[in-house]
Amino acid sequence: MLIRHRPDLTDNDVTDRGLYLRRREFITGVAGLGLAGLGGMASAAPLAFSKGFSTTEKPTPKDDVTSYNNFYEFGVDKGDPAENAGRLKTRPWTVRVDGACEAPKTFDIDALIKANKLEERIYRLRCVEGWSMVIPWVGFPLKDLIAAVKPTSKAKFVAFETLMRPSEMTGQKWDVLQWPYREGLRIDEAVHPLTLIAVGLYGETLPNQNGAPLRLVVPWKYGFKSIKSIIRISLVERQPPTAWNLSAPREYGFYSNVNPAVDHPRWSQATERRIGEFRRRDTLAFNGYGEWVADLYRGMDLKKFY
Ligand SMILES: Nc1nc2c(c(=O)[nH]1)N[C@H]1C(S)=C(S)[C@@H](COP(=O)(O)O)O[C@H]1N2
Ligand SMILES: [Mo]
């Protein structure tokens, strides 16, 4: 069922049957993995809509979302993650949230899922390579997790780190990137209400190839900012090093906001191929999220801070 945004709905009065059922499926999906302690979710409250944030564009078929991936820890070809990520053990799993905060904490993934109100957000995802998808994520705002550890005034940036486990993430045996994969955001980007921690897609538990058990989703930035299979989130004072920037600093900046006016040194960013379509479409500034995020960059030269 296609879930469409209805701008007149608020978080509190959503009783849409389809969403209700999908929430149930999501719970069943999680329970199907043999996980205990999901009492809070078992009440099957409907997934909340996020007013205005979900696109009404047609979601990319689930088969494409889960078979055409970038996840270099499992290989560099688009089909490699779907083929190889099954061997990643996603339980037990903890996420350490630390750094410039009063209450650093190690969260168990199931407790984290239970403690947060899950929402469906249908977002565009634009890869820096020039293709895009529309993905119905299930997750919660990163700002809620950051608030839980009580950041101090020294928290100016947020650094994210993926698991390092070459026995399962066999791509880590090759030096294609400096492992572990790392990403970062400025604190105002991290606490922006669009910025999501995803734990599911299409109403179900997140498939391993899409970054299980939890990944970042920053829809106005190129896809590589949306780091997968996170084990650590640190509040830091200085801009942290990031994997793609370390690998090719002139090609991949720290900001990496989707910008059709700033080309990659080796290709144009003016257009993109939406997976499933034949004709290329125009790429939108901030991937179409400018009305909500352009203010974050007021006065910045976005060619310089690419
Ligand atoms: N840890 C990690 N995270 C990652 C990547 C990766 O190789 N490793 N690839 C990134 C890139 S380039 C993209 S486009 C998105 C793809 O997400 P998807 O496969 O769920 O569509 O994940 C991003 N997150
Ligand atoms: Mo990407």
Short mmCIF file of C-alpha atoms and ligand atoms in Angstrom, two decimals:
data_model
loop_
_atom_site.label_atom_id
_atom_site.label_comp_id
_atom_site.label_asym_id
_atom_site.label_seq_id
_atom_site.Cartn_x
_atom_site.Cartn_y
_atom_site.Cartn_z
CA MET A 1 0.00 0.00 0.00
CA LEU A 2 1.22 3.43 -0.90
CA ILE A 3 1.28 5.74 2.08
CA ARG A 4 0.71 9.33 1.10
CA HIS A 5 1.36 12.42 3.10
CA ARG A 6 -1.78 14.16 4.31
CA PRO A 7 -0.80 17.62 5.50
CA ASP A 8 -3.88 18.06 7.69
CA LEU A 9 -2.90 15.17 9.95
CA THR A 10 -0.92 15.63 13.12
CA ASP A 11 1.08 13.01 14.95
CA ASN A 12 -1.77 12.48 17.38
CA ASP A 13 -4.72 11.84 15.14
CA VAL A 14 -3.34 9.34 12.69
CA THR A 15 -5.53 6.27 12.68
CA ASP A 16 -4.92 5.19 9.12
CA ARG A 17 -5.63 1.49 8.86
CA GLY A 18 -2.81 0.80 6.44
CA LEU A 19 -0.25 2.40 8.66
CA TYR A 20 -1.64 0.56 11.64
CA LEU A 21 -1.24 -2.73 9.85
CA ARG A 22 2.23 -1.94 8.66
CA ARG A 23 3.24 -1.02 12.17
CA ARG A 24 1.99 -4.47 13.17
CA GLU A 25 4.03 -6.02 10.38
CA PHE A 26 7.07 -4.14 11.55
CA ILE A 27 6.59 -5.42 15.08
CA THR A 28 6.05 -8.91 13.76
CA GLY A 29 9.16 -8.55 11.67
CA VAL A 30 11.21 -7.59 14.69
CA ALA A 31 9.57 -10.28 16.81
CA GLY A 32 10.23 -12.73 14.00
CA LEU A 33 13.92 -12.29 14.63
CA GLY A 34 13.34 -13.76 18.07
CA LEU A 35 13.81 -10.54 19.97
CA ALA A 36 12.39 -10.13 23.41
CA GLY A 37 11.41 -7.03 25.31
CA LEU A 38 9.35 -5.23 22.72
CA GLY A 39 6.43 -4.63 25.07
CA GLY A 40 6.33 -0.94 24.32
CA MET A 41 5.93 -1.54 20.62
CA ALA A 42 3.51 -4.40 21.00
CA SER A 43 0.76 -1.93 21.86
CA ALA A 44 0.79 -1.31 18.10
CA ALA A 45 0.31 2.42 18.22
CA PRO A 46 0.03 3.65 14.65
CA LEU A 47 3.16 4.98 13.04
CA ALA A 48 3.09 8.73 13.24
CA PHE A 49 3.16 10.91 10.16
CA SER A 50 5.68 13.69 10.09
CA LYS A 51 3.84 16.71 8.98
CA GLY A 52 5.16 17.77 5.61
CA PHE A 53 8.36 15.73 5.60
CA SER A 54 7.30 12.70 3.55
CA THR A 55 7.29 12.99 -0.22
CA THR A 56 4.21 11.91 -2.15
CA GLU A 57 6.41 10.57 -4.96
CA LYS A 58 6.09 6.90 -5.78
CA PRO A 59 8.42 4.82 -3.62
CA THR A 60 11.09 2.84 -5.44
CA PRO A 61 10.13 -0.86 -5.48
CA LYS A 62 11.37 -2.68 -2.41
CA ASP A 63 13.25 -5.18 -4.57
CA ASP A 64 15.37 -2.34 -5.97
CA VAL A 65 15.87 -0.67 -2.58
CA THR A 66 17.20 -3.94 -1.18
CA SER A 67 19.24 -5.20 -4.14
CA TYR A 68 20.94 -2.09 -5.57
CA ASN A 69 23.13 -0.83 -2.74
CA ASN A 70 26.33 0.90 -1.77
CA PHE A 71 27.87 -0.72 1.32
CA TYR A 72 31.57 -1.14 0.65
CA GLU A 73 32.08 -3.24 3.77
CA PHE A 74 30.45 -6.01 1.72
CA GLY A 75 31.95 -5.30 -1.70
CA VAL A 76 32.02 -2.46 -4.21
CA ASP A 77 29.46 -3.72 -6.73
CA LYS A 78 25.79 -2.77 -6.38
CA GLY A 79 24.71 -6.40 -5.90
CA ASP A 80 27.43 -7.29 -3.38
CA PRO A 81 25.69 -6.03 -0.20
CA ALA A 82 22.51 -8.03 -0.88
CA GLU A 83 24.65 -11.08 -1.52
CA ASN A 84 27.11 -10.75 1.36
CA ALA A 85 25.53 -8.71 4.17
CA GLY A 86 23.49 -11.67 5.39
CA ARG A 87 26.50 -12.87 7.33
CA LEU A 88 26.56 -9.77 9.53
CA LYS A 89 25.36 -10.56 13.04
CA THR A 90 23.19 -7.64 14.13
CA ARG A 91 22.44 -8.99 17.62
CA PRO A 92 23.66 -8.35 20.22
CA TRP A 93 24.32 -4.76 19.11
CA THR A 94 25.08 -1.64 21.07
CA VAL A 95 25.52 2.01 20.13
CA ARG A 96 27.82 4.13 22.25
CA VAL A 97 26.75 7.79 22.41
CA ASP A 98 29.46 9.85 24.09
CA GLY A 99 31.74 12.88 23.93
CA ALA A 100 30.61 16.39 24.83
CA CYS A 101 27.57 15.45 26.89
CA GLU A 102 26.53 15.08 30.52
CA ALA A 103 25.05 11.59 30.23
CA PRO A 104 27.07 9.39 27.85
CA LYS A 105 25.45 6.02 27.41
CA THR A 106 25.74 2.68 25.66
CA PHE A 107 22.36 1.81 24.19
CA ASP A 108 21.24 -1.72 23.44
CA ILE A 109 19.59 -1.66 20.01
CA ASP A 110 16.36 -3.32 21.13
CA ALA A 111 16.01 -0.99 24.12
CA LEU A 112 16.66 1.94 21.81
CA ILE A 113 13.95 0.84 19.37
CA LYS A 114 11.54 0.34 22.24
CA ALA A 115 12.29 3.71 23.83
CA ASN A 116 11.74 5.78 20.71
CA LYS A 117 8.53 6.57 18.88
CA LEU A 118 8.94 5.12 15.40
CA GLU A 119 7.69 7.02 12.38
CA GLU A 120 7.48 6.34 8.68
CA ARG A 121 9.29 8.92 6.54
CA ILE A 122 9.26 8.63 2.77
CA TYR A 123 12.43 10.38 1.62
CA ARG A 124 14.29 10.84 -1.63
CA LEU A 125 17.85 9.46 -1.56
CA ARG A 126 20.33 10.93 -4.04
CA CYS A 127 23.66 9.15 -4.42
CA VAL A 128 26.65 11.27 -5.42
CA GLU A 129 27.09 8.84 -8.35
CA GLY A 130 24.00 10.31 -10.04
CA TRP A 131 21.15 7.92 -9.24
CA SER A 132 18.26 8.28 -6.82
CA MET A 133 15.47 6.39 -5.10
CA VAL A 134 12.42 7.12 -2.93
CA ILE A 135 12.54 5.06 0.26
CA PRO A 136 9.91 4.64 2.98
CA TRP A 137 12.07 4.52 6.09
CA VAL A 138 10.99 3.61 9.61
CA GLY A 139 12.89 5.38 12.35
CA PHE A 140 13.09 8.23 14.81
CA PRO A 141 14.72 11.67 14.77
CA LEU A 142 18.42 11.65 15.65
CA LYS A 143 17.73 14.74 17.79
CA ASP A 144 15.85 12.58 20.30
CA LEU A 145 18.89 10.34 20.80
CA ILE A 146 21.21 13.33 21.12
CA ALA A 147 18.89 14.99 23.67
CA ALA A 148 18.95 11.79 25.75
CA VAL A 149 22.67 12.19 26.52
CA LYS A 150 22.37 15.91 27.37
CA PRO A 151 24.88 17.60 25.04
CA THR A 152 27.08 20.37 26.44
CA SER A 153 27.92 23.63 24.68
CA LYS A 154 31.10 21.98 23.38
CA ALA A 155 29.05 19.70 21.12
CA LYS A 156 29.60 21.47 17.80
CA PHE A 157 29.73 18.42 15.52
CA VAL A 158 28.62 14.80 15.62
CA ALA A 159 30.92 11.93 14.54
CA PHE A 160 29.50 8.55 13.47
CA GLU A 161 31.30 5.24 13.13
CA THR A 162 30.34 1.96 11.47
CA LEU A 163 31.18 -1.45 12.95
CA MET A 164 34.66 -2.82 12.16
CA ARG A 165 34.42 -6.61 11.85
CA PRO A 166 36.32 -7.95 8.82
CA SER A 167 35.33 -11.55 9.60
CA GLU A 168 31.76 -10.66 8.62
CA MET A 169 32.31 -7.41 6.73
CA THR A 170 34.67 -9.03 4.28
CA GLY A 171 35.09 -5.87 2.19
CA GLN A 172 37.08 -4.47 5.13
CA LYS A 173 39.91 -6.82 4.15
CA TRP A 174 40.60 -4.49 1.21
CA ASP A 175 41.86 -0.93 1.52
CA VAL A 176 39.20 0.69 -0.66
CA LEU A 177 38.46 3.08 2.23
CA GLN A 178 40.12 3.73 5.58
CA TRP A 179 38.00 1.53 7.84
CA PRO A 180 35.90 1.87 9.85
CA TYR A 181 33.57 3.96 7.69
CA ARG A 182 33.09 7.31 9.38
CA GLU A 183 30.77 10.24 8.83
CA GLY A 184 29.96 13.52 10.48
CA LEU A 185 27.44 16.33 10.71
CA ARG A 186 27.43 19.78 12.19
CA ILE A 187 25.32 19.76 15.37
CA ASP A 188 22.54 21.89 13.85
CA GLU A 189 22.32 19.44 10.93
CA ALA A 190 22.27 16.52 13.35
CA VAL A 191 19.39 17.89 15.43
CA HIS A 192 17.40 19.04 12.39
CA PRO A 193 13.99 17.31 12.47
CA LEU A 194 14.56 15.79 9.00
CA THR A 195 17.63 13.88 10.20
CA LEU A 196 16.61 10.33 10.94
CA ILE A 197 17.96 7.20 12.56
CA ALA A 198 16.38 4.43 10.48
CA VAL A 199 15.75 0.96 11.89
CA GLY A 200 13.40 -0.23 9.16
CA LEU A 201 12.11 0.29 5.65
CA TYR A 202 8.86 -0.61 3.90
CA GLY A 203 7.36 -1.18 7.35
CA GLU A 204 9.80 -3.95 8.21
CA THR A 205 13.08 -4.41 10.06
CA LEU A 206 16.00 -2.84 8.19
CA PRO A 207 17.66 -5.38 5.86
CA ASN A 208 21.38 -5.87 6.50
CA GLN A 209 22.33 -4.50 3.09
CA ASN A 210 20.58 -1.22 3.96
CA GLY A 211 22.55 -0.76 7.17
CA ALA A 212 21.02 -2.91 9.91
CA PRO A 213 20.41 -2.61 12.70
CA LEU A 214 20.51 1.19 12.52
CA ARG A 215 21.73 3.78 10.04
CA LEU A 216 21.64 7.49 9.54
CA VAL A 217 19.41 9.13 6.91
CA VAL A 218 20.13 12.75 5.92
CA PRO A 219 17.91 13.26 2.88
CA TRP A 220 19.29 16.62 1.67
CA LYS A 221 22.87 15.32 1.47
CA TYR A 222 24.49 12.86 -0.92
CA GLY A 223 23.81 9.27 0.13
CA PHE A 224 27.31 8.57 1.44
CA LYS A 225 26.61 10.83 4.44
CA SER A 226 23.90 8.35 5.51
CA ILE A 227 26.24 5.97 7.33
CA LYS A 228 25.14 2.38 7.92
CA SER A 229 25.43 -0.12 10.80
CA ILE A 230 26.43 2.48 13.39
CA ILE A 231 28.16 1.51 16.64
CA ARG A 232 29.28 4.90 17.89
CA ILE A 233 27.99 8.46 17.85
CA SER A 234 30.27 11.07 19.44
CA LEU A 235 29.56 14.71 20.19
CA VAL A 236 32.74 16.60 19.36
CA GLU A 237 34.11 20.12 19.29
CA ARG A 238 35.84 19.97 15.89
CA GLN A 239 34.77 18.83 12.44
CA PRO A 240 35.47 15.09 12.41
CA PRO A 241 37.27 13.16 9.64
CA THR A 242 34.94 11.31 7.25
CA ALA A 243 35.64 8.24 5.13
CA TRP A 244 35.03 9.59 1.63
CA ASN A 245 36.65 12.92 2.38
CA LEU A 246 39.78 11.11 3.61
CA SER A 247 39.81 8.99 0.47
CA ALA A 248 39.31 11.79 -2.10
CA PRO A 249 39.10 15.21 -0.43
CA ARG A 250 38.64 17.19 -3.64
CA GLU A 251 35.75 15.01 -4.76
CA TYR A 252 33.84 14.55 -1.50
CA GLY A 253 33.48 17.42 0.94
CA PHE A 254 32.35 17.37 4.53
CA TYR A 255 29.03 19.08 3.74
CA SER A 256 28.07 17.22 0.56
CA ASN A 257 24.68 18.85 0.28
CA VAL A 258 22.94 17.75 -2.91
CA ASN A 259 23.69 20.62 -5.29
CA PRO A 260 22.98 20.54 -9.04
CA ALA A 261 25.09 23.71 -9.45
CA VAL A 262 28.31 22.18 -8.10
CA ASP A 263 29.60 19.36 -10.27
CA HIS A 264 31.68 16.45 -9.08
CA PRO A 265 35.16 16.91 -10.62
CA ARG A 266 34.51 13.90 -12.85
CA TRP A 267 30.80 14.27 -13.72
CA SER A 268 27.85 16.67 -13.73
CA GLN A 269 25.46 16.73 -10.77
CA ALA A 270 22.74 18.58 -12.70
CA THR A 271 20.65 15.48 -13.39
CA GLU A 272 20.04 12.04 -11.94
CA ARG A 273 18.57 8.68 -12.88
CA ARG A 274 15.70 7.68 -10.63
CA ILE A 275 16.01 3.91 -10.30
CA GLY A 276 13.21 2.40 -12.42
CA GLU A 277 13.02 5.36 -14.81
CA PHE A 278 14.63 5.78 -18.21
CA ARG A 279 14.90 9.51 -18.75
CA ARG A 280 17.16 11.42 -16.39
CA ARG A 281 15.46 14.03 -14.24
CA ASP A 282 16.76 17.33 -12.91
CA THR A 283 18.50 17.19 -9.55
CA LEU A 284 17.00 19.59 -7.01
CA ALA A 285 18.99 21.85 -4.68
CA PHE A 286 19.24 20.17 -1.27
CA ASN A 287 17.54 17.20 -2.96
CA GLY A 288 14.26 19.15 -2.77
CA TYR A 289 14.47 19.80 0.99
CA GLY A 290 15.65 23.42 0.69
CA GLU A 291 12.52 24.88 2.25
CA TRP A 292 13.54 23.21 5.51
CA VAL A 293 17.33 23.25 5.39
CA ALA A 294 18.57 26.13 3.22
CA ASP A 295 18.65 28.38 6.30
CA LEU A 296 21.32 26.18 7.88
CA TYR A 297 23.74 27.39 5.21
CA ARG A 298 22.80 31.05 4.98
CA GLY A 299 25.87 33.12 4.09
CA MET A 300 28.02 30.06 3.27
CA ASP A 301 29.70 29.67 -0.11
CA LEU A 302 28.36 26.24 -1.11
CA LYS A 303 30.97 25.87 -3.85
CA LYS A 304 33.69 26.23 -1.24
CA PHE A 305 31.89 24.15 1.38
CA TYR A 306 30.92 21.35 -1.04
N1 LIG B 1 29.07 2.08 6.42
C1 LIG B 1 28.71 2.47 5.19
N2 LIG B 1 27.67 3.32 5.05
C2 LIG B 1 27.27 3.72 3.81
C3 LIG B 1 27.98 3.29 2.65
C4 LIG B 1 29.07 2.41 2.83
O1 LIG B 1 29.76 1.97 1.88
N3 LIG B 1 29.41 2.01 4.11
N4 LIG B 1 27.59 3.75 1.41
C5 LIG B 1 26.87 5.03 1.37
C6 LIG B 1 26.34 5.37 0.07
S1 LIG B 1 27.47 5.86 -1.10
C7 LIG B 1 25.01 5.41 -0.20
S2 LIG B 1 24.42 6.00 -1.70
C8 LIG B 1 24.01 4.90 0.78
C9 LIG B 1 23.17 3.82 0.12
O2 LIG B 1 22.14 3.40 0.97
P1 LIG B 1 21.18 2.23 0.49
O3 LIG B 1 22.02 1.10 0.00
O4 LIG B 1 20.36 1.85 1.70
O5 LIG B 1 20.32 2.79 -0.61
O6 LIG B 1 24.63 4.36 1.95
C10 LIG B 1 25.75 5.09 2.42
N5 LIG B 1 26.18 4.55 3.69
MO MO B 2 26.28 6.98 -2.69
#
